[in-house]
Coordinates of C-alpha atoms and ligand atoms in Angstrom, one line a residue:
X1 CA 45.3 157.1 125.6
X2 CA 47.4 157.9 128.7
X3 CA 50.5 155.9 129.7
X4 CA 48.7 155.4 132.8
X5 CA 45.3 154.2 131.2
X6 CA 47.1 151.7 129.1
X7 CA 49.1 150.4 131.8
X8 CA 45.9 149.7 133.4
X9 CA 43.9 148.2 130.5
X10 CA 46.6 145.9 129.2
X11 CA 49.2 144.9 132.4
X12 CA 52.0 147.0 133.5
X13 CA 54.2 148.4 130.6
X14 CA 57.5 147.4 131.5
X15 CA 61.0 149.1 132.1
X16 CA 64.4 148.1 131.4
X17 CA 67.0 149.8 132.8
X18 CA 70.9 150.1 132.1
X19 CA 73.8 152.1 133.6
X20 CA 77.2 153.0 132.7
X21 CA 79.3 154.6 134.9
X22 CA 79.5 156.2 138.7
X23 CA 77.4 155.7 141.5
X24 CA 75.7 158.9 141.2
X25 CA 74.5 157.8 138.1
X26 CA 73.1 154.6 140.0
X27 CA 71.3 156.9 142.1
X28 CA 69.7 159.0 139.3
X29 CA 68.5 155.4 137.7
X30 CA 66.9 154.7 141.0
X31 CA 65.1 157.8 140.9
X32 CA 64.3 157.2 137.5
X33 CA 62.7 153.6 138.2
X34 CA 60.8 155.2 141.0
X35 CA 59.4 158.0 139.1
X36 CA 58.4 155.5 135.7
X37 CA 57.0 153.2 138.8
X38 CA 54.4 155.4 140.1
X39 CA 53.5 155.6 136.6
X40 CA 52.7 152.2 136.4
X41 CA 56.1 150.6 134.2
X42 CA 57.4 147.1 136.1
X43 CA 61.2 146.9 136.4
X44 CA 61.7 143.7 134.1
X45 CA 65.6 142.5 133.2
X46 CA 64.7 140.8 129.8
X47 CA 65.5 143.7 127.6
X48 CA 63.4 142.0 125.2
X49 CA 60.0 142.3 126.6
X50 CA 60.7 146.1 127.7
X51 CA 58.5 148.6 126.2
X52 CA 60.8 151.3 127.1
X53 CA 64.8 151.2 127.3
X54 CA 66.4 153.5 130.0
X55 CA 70.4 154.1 129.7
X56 CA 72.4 156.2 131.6
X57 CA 75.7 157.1 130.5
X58 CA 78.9 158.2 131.2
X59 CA 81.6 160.2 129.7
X60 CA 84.1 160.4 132.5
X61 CA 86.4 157.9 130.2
X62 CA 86.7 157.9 126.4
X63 CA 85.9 153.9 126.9
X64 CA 82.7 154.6 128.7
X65 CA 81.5 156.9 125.8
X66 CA 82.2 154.4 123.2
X67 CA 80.1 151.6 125.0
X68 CA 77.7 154.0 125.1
X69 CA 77.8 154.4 120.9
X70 CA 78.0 150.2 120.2
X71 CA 74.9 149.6 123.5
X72 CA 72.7 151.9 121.0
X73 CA 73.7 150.4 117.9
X74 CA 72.8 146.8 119.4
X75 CA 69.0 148.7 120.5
X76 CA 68.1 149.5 117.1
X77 CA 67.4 145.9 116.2
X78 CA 65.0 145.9 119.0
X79 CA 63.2 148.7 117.7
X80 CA 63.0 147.5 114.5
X81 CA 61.4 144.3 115.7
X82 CA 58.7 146.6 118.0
X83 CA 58.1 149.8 116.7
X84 CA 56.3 151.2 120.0
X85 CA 59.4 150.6 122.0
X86 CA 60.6 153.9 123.5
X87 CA 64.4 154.4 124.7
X88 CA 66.0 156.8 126.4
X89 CA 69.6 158.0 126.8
X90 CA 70.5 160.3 130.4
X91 CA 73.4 160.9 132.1
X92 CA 76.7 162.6 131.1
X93 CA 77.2 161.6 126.8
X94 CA 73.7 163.0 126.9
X95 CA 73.8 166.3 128.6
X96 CA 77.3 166.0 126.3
X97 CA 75.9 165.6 122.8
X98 CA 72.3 166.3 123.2
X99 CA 70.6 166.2 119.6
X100 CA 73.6 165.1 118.2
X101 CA 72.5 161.7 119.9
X102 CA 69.1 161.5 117.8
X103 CA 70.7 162.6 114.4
X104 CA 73.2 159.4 114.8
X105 CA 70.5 157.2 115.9
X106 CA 67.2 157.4 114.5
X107 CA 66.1 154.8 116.7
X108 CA 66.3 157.4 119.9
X109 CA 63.4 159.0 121.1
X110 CA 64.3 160.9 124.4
X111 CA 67.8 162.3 125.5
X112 CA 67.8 164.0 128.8
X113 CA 69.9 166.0 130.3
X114 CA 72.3 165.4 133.9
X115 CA 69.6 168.2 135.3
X116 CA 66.6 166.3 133.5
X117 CA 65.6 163.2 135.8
X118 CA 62.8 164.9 137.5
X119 CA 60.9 166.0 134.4
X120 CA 61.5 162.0 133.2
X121 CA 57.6 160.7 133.4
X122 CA 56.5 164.0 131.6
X123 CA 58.5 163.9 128.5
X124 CA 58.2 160.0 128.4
X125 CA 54.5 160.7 128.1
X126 CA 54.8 163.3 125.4
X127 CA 56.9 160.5 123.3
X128 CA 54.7 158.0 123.9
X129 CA 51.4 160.1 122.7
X130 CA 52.5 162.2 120.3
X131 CA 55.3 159.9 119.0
X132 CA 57.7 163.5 119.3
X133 CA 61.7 162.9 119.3
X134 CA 62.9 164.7 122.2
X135 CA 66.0 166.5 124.1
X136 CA 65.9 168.3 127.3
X137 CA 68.9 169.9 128.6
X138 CA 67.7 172.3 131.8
X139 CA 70.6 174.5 132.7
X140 CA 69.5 174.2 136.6
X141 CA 68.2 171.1 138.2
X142 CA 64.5 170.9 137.8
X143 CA 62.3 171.3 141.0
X144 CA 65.4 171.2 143.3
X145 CA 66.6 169.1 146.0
X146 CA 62.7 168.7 147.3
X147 CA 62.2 166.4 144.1
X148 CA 65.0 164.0 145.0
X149 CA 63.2 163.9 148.5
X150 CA 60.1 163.3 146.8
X151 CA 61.5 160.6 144.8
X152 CA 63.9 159.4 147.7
X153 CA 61.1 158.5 150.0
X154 CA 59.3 156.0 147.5
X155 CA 62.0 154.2 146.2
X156 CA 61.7 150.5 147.7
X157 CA 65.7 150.6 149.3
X158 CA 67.6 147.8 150.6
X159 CA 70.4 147.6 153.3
X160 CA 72.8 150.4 152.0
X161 CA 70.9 153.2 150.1
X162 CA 72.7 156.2 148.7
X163 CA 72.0 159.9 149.2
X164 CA 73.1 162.9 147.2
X165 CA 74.4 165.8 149.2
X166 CA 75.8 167.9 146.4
X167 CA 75.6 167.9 142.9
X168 CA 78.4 169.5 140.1
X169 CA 82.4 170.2 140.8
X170 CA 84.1 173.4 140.7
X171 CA 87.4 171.8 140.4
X172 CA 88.1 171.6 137.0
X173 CA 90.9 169.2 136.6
X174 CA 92.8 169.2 133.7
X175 CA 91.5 165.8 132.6
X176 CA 88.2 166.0 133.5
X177 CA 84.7 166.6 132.2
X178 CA 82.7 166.7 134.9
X179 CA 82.0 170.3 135.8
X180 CA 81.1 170.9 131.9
X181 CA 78.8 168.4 131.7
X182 CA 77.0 168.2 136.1
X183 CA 77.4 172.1 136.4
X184 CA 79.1 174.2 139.4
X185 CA 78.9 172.7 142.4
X186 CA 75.9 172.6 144.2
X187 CA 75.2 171.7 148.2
X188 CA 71.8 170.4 149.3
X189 CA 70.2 172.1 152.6
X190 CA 71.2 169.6 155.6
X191 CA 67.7 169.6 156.6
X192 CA 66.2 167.7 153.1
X193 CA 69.6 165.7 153.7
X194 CA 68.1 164.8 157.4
X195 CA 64.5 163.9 156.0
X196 CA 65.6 161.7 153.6
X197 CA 67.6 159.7 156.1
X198 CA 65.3 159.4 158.4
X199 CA 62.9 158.4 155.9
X200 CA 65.1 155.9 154.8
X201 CA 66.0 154.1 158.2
X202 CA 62.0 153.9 158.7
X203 CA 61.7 151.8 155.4
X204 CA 64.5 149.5 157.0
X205 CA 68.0 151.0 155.7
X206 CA 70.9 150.4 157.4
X207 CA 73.7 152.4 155.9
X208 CA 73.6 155.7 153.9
X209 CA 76.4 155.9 151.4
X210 CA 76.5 160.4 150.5
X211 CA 77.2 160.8 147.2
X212 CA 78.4 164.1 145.7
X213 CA 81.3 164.7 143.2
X214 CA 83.3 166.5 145.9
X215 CA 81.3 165.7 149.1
X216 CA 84.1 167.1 151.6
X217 CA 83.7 170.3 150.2
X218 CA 80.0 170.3 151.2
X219 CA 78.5 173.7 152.6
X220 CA 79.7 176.3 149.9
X221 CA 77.1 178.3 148.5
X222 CA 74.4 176.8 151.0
X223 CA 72.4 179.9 153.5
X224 CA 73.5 178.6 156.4
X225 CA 77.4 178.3 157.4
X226 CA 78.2 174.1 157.7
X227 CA 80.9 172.2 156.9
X228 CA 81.2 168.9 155.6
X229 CA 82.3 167.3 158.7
X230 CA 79.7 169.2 160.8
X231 CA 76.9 167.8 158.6
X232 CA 78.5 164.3 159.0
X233 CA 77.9 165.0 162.8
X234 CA 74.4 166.2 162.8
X235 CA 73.5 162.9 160.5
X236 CA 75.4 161.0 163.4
X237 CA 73.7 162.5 166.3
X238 CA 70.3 163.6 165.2
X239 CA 69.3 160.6 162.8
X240 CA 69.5 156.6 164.2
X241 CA 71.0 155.2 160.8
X242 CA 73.6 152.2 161.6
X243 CA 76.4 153.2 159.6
X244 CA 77.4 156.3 157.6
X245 CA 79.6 156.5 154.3
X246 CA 80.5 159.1 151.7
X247 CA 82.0 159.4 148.6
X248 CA 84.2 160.8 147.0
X249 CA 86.5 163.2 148.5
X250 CA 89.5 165.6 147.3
X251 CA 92.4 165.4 149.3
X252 CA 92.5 169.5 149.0
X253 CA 89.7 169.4 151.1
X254 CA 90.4 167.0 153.7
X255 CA 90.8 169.0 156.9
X256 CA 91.7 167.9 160.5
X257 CA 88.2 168.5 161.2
X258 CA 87.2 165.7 158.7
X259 CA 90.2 163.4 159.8
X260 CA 89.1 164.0 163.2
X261 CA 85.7 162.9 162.6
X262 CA 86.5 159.2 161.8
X263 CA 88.3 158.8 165.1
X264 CA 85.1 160.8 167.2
X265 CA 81.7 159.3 165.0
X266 CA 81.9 155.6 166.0
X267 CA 78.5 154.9 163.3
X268 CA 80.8 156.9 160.8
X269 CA 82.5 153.6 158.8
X270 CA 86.4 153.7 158.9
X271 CA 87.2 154.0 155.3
X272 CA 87.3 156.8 152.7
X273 CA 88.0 157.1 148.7
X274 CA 90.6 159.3 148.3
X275 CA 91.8 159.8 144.7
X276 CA 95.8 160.5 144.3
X277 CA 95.8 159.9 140.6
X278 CA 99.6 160.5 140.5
X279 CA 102.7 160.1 142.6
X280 CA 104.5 162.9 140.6
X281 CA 104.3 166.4 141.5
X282 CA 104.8 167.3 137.9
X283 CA 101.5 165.6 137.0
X284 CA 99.8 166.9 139.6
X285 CA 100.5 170.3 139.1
X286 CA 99.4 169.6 135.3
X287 CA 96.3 167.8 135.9
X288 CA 95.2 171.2 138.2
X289 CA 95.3 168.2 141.3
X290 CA 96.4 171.8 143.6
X291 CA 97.8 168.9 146.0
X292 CA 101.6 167.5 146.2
X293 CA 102.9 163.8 146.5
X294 CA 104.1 164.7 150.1
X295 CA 100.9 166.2 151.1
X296 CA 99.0 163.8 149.9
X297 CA 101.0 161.1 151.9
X298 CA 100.4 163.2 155.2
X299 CA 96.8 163.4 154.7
X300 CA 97.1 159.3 154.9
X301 CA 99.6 159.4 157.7
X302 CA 97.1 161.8 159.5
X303 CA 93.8 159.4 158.9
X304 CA 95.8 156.6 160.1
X305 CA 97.1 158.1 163.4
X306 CA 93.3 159.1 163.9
X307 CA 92.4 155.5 162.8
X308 CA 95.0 152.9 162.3
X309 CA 92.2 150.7 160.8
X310 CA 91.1 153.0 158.2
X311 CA 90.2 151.3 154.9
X312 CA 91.7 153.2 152.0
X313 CA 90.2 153.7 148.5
X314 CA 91.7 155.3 145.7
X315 CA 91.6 156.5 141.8
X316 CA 95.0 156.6 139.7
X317 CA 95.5 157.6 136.4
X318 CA 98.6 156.3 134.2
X319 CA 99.8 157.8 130.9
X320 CA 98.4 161.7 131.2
X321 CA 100.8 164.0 128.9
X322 CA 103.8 164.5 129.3
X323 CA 104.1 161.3 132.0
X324 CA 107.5 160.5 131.6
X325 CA 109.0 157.0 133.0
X326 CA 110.0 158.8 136.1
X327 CA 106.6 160.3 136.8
X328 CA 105.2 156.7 136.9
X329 CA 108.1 155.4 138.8
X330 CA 106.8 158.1 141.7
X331 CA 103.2 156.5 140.9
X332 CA 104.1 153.0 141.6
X333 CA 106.7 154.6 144.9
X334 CA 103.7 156.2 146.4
X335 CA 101.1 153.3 146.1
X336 CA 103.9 150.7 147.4
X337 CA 104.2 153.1 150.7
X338 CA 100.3 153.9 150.8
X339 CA 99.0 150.2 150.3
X340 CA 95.4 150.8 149.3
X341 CA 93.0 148.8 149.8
X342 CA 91.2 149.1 146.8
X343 CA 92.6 151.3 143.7
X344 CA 90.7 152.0 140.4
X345 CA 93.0 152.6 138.0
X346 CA 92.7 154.2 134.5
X347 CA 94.6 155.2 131.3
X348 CA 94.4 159.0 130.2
X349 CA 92.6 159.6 127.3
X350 CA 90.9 163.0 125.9
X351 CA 87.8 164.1 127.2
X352 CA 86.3 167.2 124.8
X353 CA 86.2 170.3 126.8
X354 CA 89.0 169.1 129.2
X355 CA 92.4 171.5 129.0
X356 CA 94.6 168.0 128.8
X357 CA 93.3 167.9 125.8
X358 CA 95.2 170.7 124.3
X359 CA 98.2 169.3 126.1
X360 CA 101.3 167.7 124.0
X361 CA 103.0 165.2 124.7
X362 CA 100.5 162.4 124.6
X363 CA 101.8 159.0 125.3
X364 CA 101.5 156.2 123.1
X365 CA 98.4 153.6 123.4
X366 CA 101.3 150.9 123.8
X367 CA 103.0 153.2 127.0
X368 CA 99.6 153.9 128.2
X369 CA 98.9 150.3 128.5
X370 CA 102.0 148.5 129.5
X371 CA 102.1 151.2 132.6
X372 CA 98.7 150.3 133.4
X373 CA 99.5 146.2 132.9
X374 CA 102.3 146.9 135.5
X375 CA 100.5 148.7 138.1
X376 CA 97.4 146.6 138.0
X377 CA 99.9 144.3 138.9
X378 CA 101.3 145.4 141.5
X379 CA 98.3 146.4 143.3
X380 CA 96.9 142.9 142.8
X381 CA 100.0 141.9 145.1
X382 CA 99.4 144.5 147.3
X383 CA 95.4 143.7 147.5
X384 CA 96.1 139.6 148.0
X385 CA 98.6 140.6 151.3
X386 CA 96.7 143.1 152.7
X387 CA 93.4 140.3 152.6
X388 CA 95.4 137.5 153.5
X389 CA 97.0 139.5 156.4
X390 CA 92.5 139.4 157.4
X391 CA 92.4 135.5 158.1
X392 CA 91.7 134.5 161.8
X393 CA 90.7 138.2 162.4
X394 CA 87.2 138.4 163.5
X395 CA 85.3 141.6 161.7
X396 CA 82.1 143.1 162.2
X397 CA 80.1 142.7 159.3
X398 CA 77.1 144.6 158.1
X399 CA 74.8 141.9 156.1
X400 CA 73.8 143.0 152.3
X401 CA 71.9 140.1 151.4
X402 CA 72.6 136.3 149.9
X403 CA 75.9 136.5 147.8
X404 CA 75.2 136.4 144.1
X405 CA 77.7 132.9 144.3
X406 CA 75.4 132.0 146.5
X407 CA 72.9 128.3 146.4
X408 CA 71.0 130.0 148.9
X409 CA 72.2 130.1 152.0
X410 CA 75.9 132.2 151.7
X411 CA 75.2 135.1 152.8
X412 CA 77.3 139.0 151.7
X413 CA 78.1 141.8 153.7
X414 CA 80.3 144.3 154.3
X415 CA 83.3 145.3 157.1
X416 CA 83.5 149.0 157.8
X417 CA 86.3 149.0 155.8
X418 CA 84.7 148.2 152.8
X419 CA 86.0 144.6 152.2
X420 CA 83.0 142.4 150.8
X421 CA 83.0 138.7 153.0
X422 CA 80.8 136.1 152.3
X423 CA 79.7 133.5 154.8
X424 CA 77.2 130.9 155.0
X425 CA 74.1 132.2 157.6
X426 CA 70.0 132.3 157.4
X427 CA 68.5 135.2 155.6
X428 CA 67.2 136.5 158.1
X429 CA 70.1 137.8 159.5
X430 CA 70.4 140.6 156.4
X431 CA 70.4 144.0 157.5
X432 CA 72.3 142.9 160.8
X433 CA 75.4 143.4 161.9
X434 CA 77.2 140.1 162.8
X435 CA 80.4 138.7 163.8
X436 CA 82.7 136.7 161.4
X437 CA 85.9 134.8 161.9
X438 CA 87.8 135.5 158.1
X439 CA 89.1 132.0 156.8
X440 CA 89.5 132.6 153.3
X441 CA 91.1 136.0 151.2
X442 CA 90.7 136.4 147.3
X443 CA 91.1 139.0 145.1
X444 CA 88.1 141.0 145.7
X445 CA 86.7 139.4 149.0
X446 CA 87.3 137.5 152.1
X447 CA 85.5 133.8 153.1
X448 CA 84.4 133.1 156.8
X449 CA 82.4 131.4 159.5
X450 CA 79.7 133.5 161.6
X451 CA 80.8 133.6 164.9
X452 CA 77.5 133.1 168.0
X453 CA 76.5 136.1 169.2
Ligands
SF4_1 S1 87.3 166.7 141.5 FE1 88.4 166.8 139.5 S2 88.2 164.6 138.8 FE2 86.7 164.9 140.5 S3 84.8 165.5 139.4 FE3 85.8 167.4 140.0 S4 87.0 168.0 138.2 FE4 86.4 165.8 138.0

């Protein structure tokens, strides 16, 4: 019997889905849920009534890789309970460990590849007729960008959807996994790119966030000669989407072209992610960052002279080899002068296949912590200031839907900037962009009233 026929004799068969990690990897869920949904399998979020278990993972951090090990442990007691339930592990740990995934747990039917997602409904069939164990690692990404197009134009999107523009990194940072697990960089043609946006915006999206590993070096590779901040312009001017966002960036790659862009695309939202991970040029030079401290604060001078508004994102990284108390002191210098916005910070710790690896000099756990302690710290600071500096200030807002806080009627959106405010406001007013006074600032968002139109 088919998966399809026994979806139709006996209700939907139902999916759960889990992911760990980045926002690409949210992306290749979606495409997963809309892939298993034309197959008939119903989204449900009681892991307990799913007949098949979707996880994507990531091994970016050490930490992300071991929640990956303890969420499969906790499945197999699930399986035990019903046999016929299928799971499936994607994403970076499996394209990573591959069939070393279903020798360590015997409860794991299908491990698929960072290439795999389009061949998903296929091999979940084969598992579920044939009751085979399977791992499929492609080496190129199956059926090509036309298959996230495919897949793009079914999915049921809300407000903000995101759209991959490139896949893979040729970077190669010292610390980093990436490239050995997503492949060499790859662009997607600006027309698919185009399509899917449009397509998007007819089924009522509002805001496109691109996604790629190293979006602003978009173009290389691709027939035709394009630029990253030449694609941003043709999605501005030949597409009617509200509001346009991309992520992440490499500050090697950030021309005056780009820069310029923010101050000449007013639909293009003011804000950017722009990972420093260190303040020391030392560090730099070992984590392969080809970037210095100086630099790096110019690029920032140079997006705030274009836009003195601009919202700024970052990643850091505390405790790579070799940081000495010094190095960090530069850290904390630069992110005291910069005043992000938002910062993700991290503590080093190996990746396999990554050159820090090899490095000496690792720091203690204890180091590696209390560095991270104090810098979490001091961002906090800086976050609290910078949001309390937003009340009275009247912002437009981009409406996401009711605030999870919410008792029905507070509603969540977004400022260009990327700061999240809630304010109280009818539902019909998502997807709109609004006026709101700020009254309140927290950690992680701001409070305030909507202002008449
Ligand atoms: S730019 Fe560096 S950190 Fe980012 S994905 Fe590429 S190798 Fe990894």
């Amino acid at each position: 019997m088919s998966i399809n026929s026994a979806a139709a004799s006996a209700g939907p068969l139902h999916l759960y889905v889990h992911t760990i990690g980045c926002q690409m990897n949210e992306y290749d869920t979606q495409r997963v849920q809309h892939i298993l949904g034309v197959q008939g399998y119903a989204l449900t979020t009681d892991i307990n009534q799913a007949d098949v278990i979707f996880l994507n993972t990531c091994s970016v951090r050490a930490k992300a890789e071991q929640k990956v090990h303890s969420y499969l442990g906790r499945l197999r007691r699930l399986k035990k309970r019903n046999p016929r339930l299928i799971i499936i592990v994607a994403g970076c740990v499996a394209q990573q460990l591959g069939a070393d995934l279903l020798g360590r747990f015997e409860h794991l039917d299908l491990v698929l590849g960072t290439r795999a997602i389009p061949s998903v409904g296929a091999l979940l069939h084969r598992v579920a007729t044939r009751s085979e164990r399977l791992v499929h690692l492609p080496e190129s990404e199956e059926e090509g960008w036309d298959s996230l197009l495919r897949q793009g134009q079914f999915s049921a999107p809300g407000v903000v959807a995101p759209v991959t523009i490139m896949q893979g990194c040729d970077n190669f940072c010292s610390y980093c996994i990436v490239p050995h697990v997503r492949g060499r960089e790859r662009s997607r043609p600006a027309a698919s790119i185009l399509t899917e946006i449009e397509a998007l915006t007819r089924q009522g999206v509002k805001e496109v966030l691109l996604l790629g590993q190293n979006v602003n070096s978009y173009g290389r590779g691709l027939p035709e000669i394009l630029t990253f901040s030449q694609l941003l312009r043709q999605i501005h001017d030949e597409t009617t989407i509200l509001r346009i966002r991309f992520t992440t960036s490499h500050p090697k790659d950030l021309t005056e072209e780009l820069i310029g862009s923010f101050a000449e695309l007013p639909r293009l939202c003011r804000w950017i992610h722009l990972p420093f991970q260190s303040g020391s040029d030392r560090i730099l030079q070992r984590m392969n960052r080809v970037y210095t401290a100086a630099r790096y604060l110019s690029l920032i001078e140079g997006l705030r002279s274009a836009c003195p508004d601009m919202g700024l994102s970052s990643d850091v990284m505390v405790g790579f080899p070799g940081e000495s108390e010094e190095d960090f002191r530069q850290t904390l210098q630069l992110m005291r002068e910069i005043r992000f916005d938002n910062l993700f910070s991290f503590s080093y710790s190996d990746r396999p296949h990554a050159r820090a690896s090899q490095l000496p000099d690792k720091l203690p756990e204890e180091v590696k912590g209390a560095r991270l302690r104090e810098l979490q710290n001091l961002q906090m600071e800086i976050v609290l200031e910078k949001n309390r500096a937003e009340i009275g200030c009247i912002r437009e807002v981009l409406v996401e839907g009711l605030s999870k806080q919410s008792e029905g009627s507070q509603l969540t959106g977004r400022t260009e900037q990327n700061r999240i405010v809630n304010f109280e406001g009818p539902a019909e007013l998502v997807g709109r962009l609004v006026k709101v006074r700020i009254s309140d600032a927290f950690q992680h968002s701001l409070r305030g009233g909507l202002m008449a139109d």
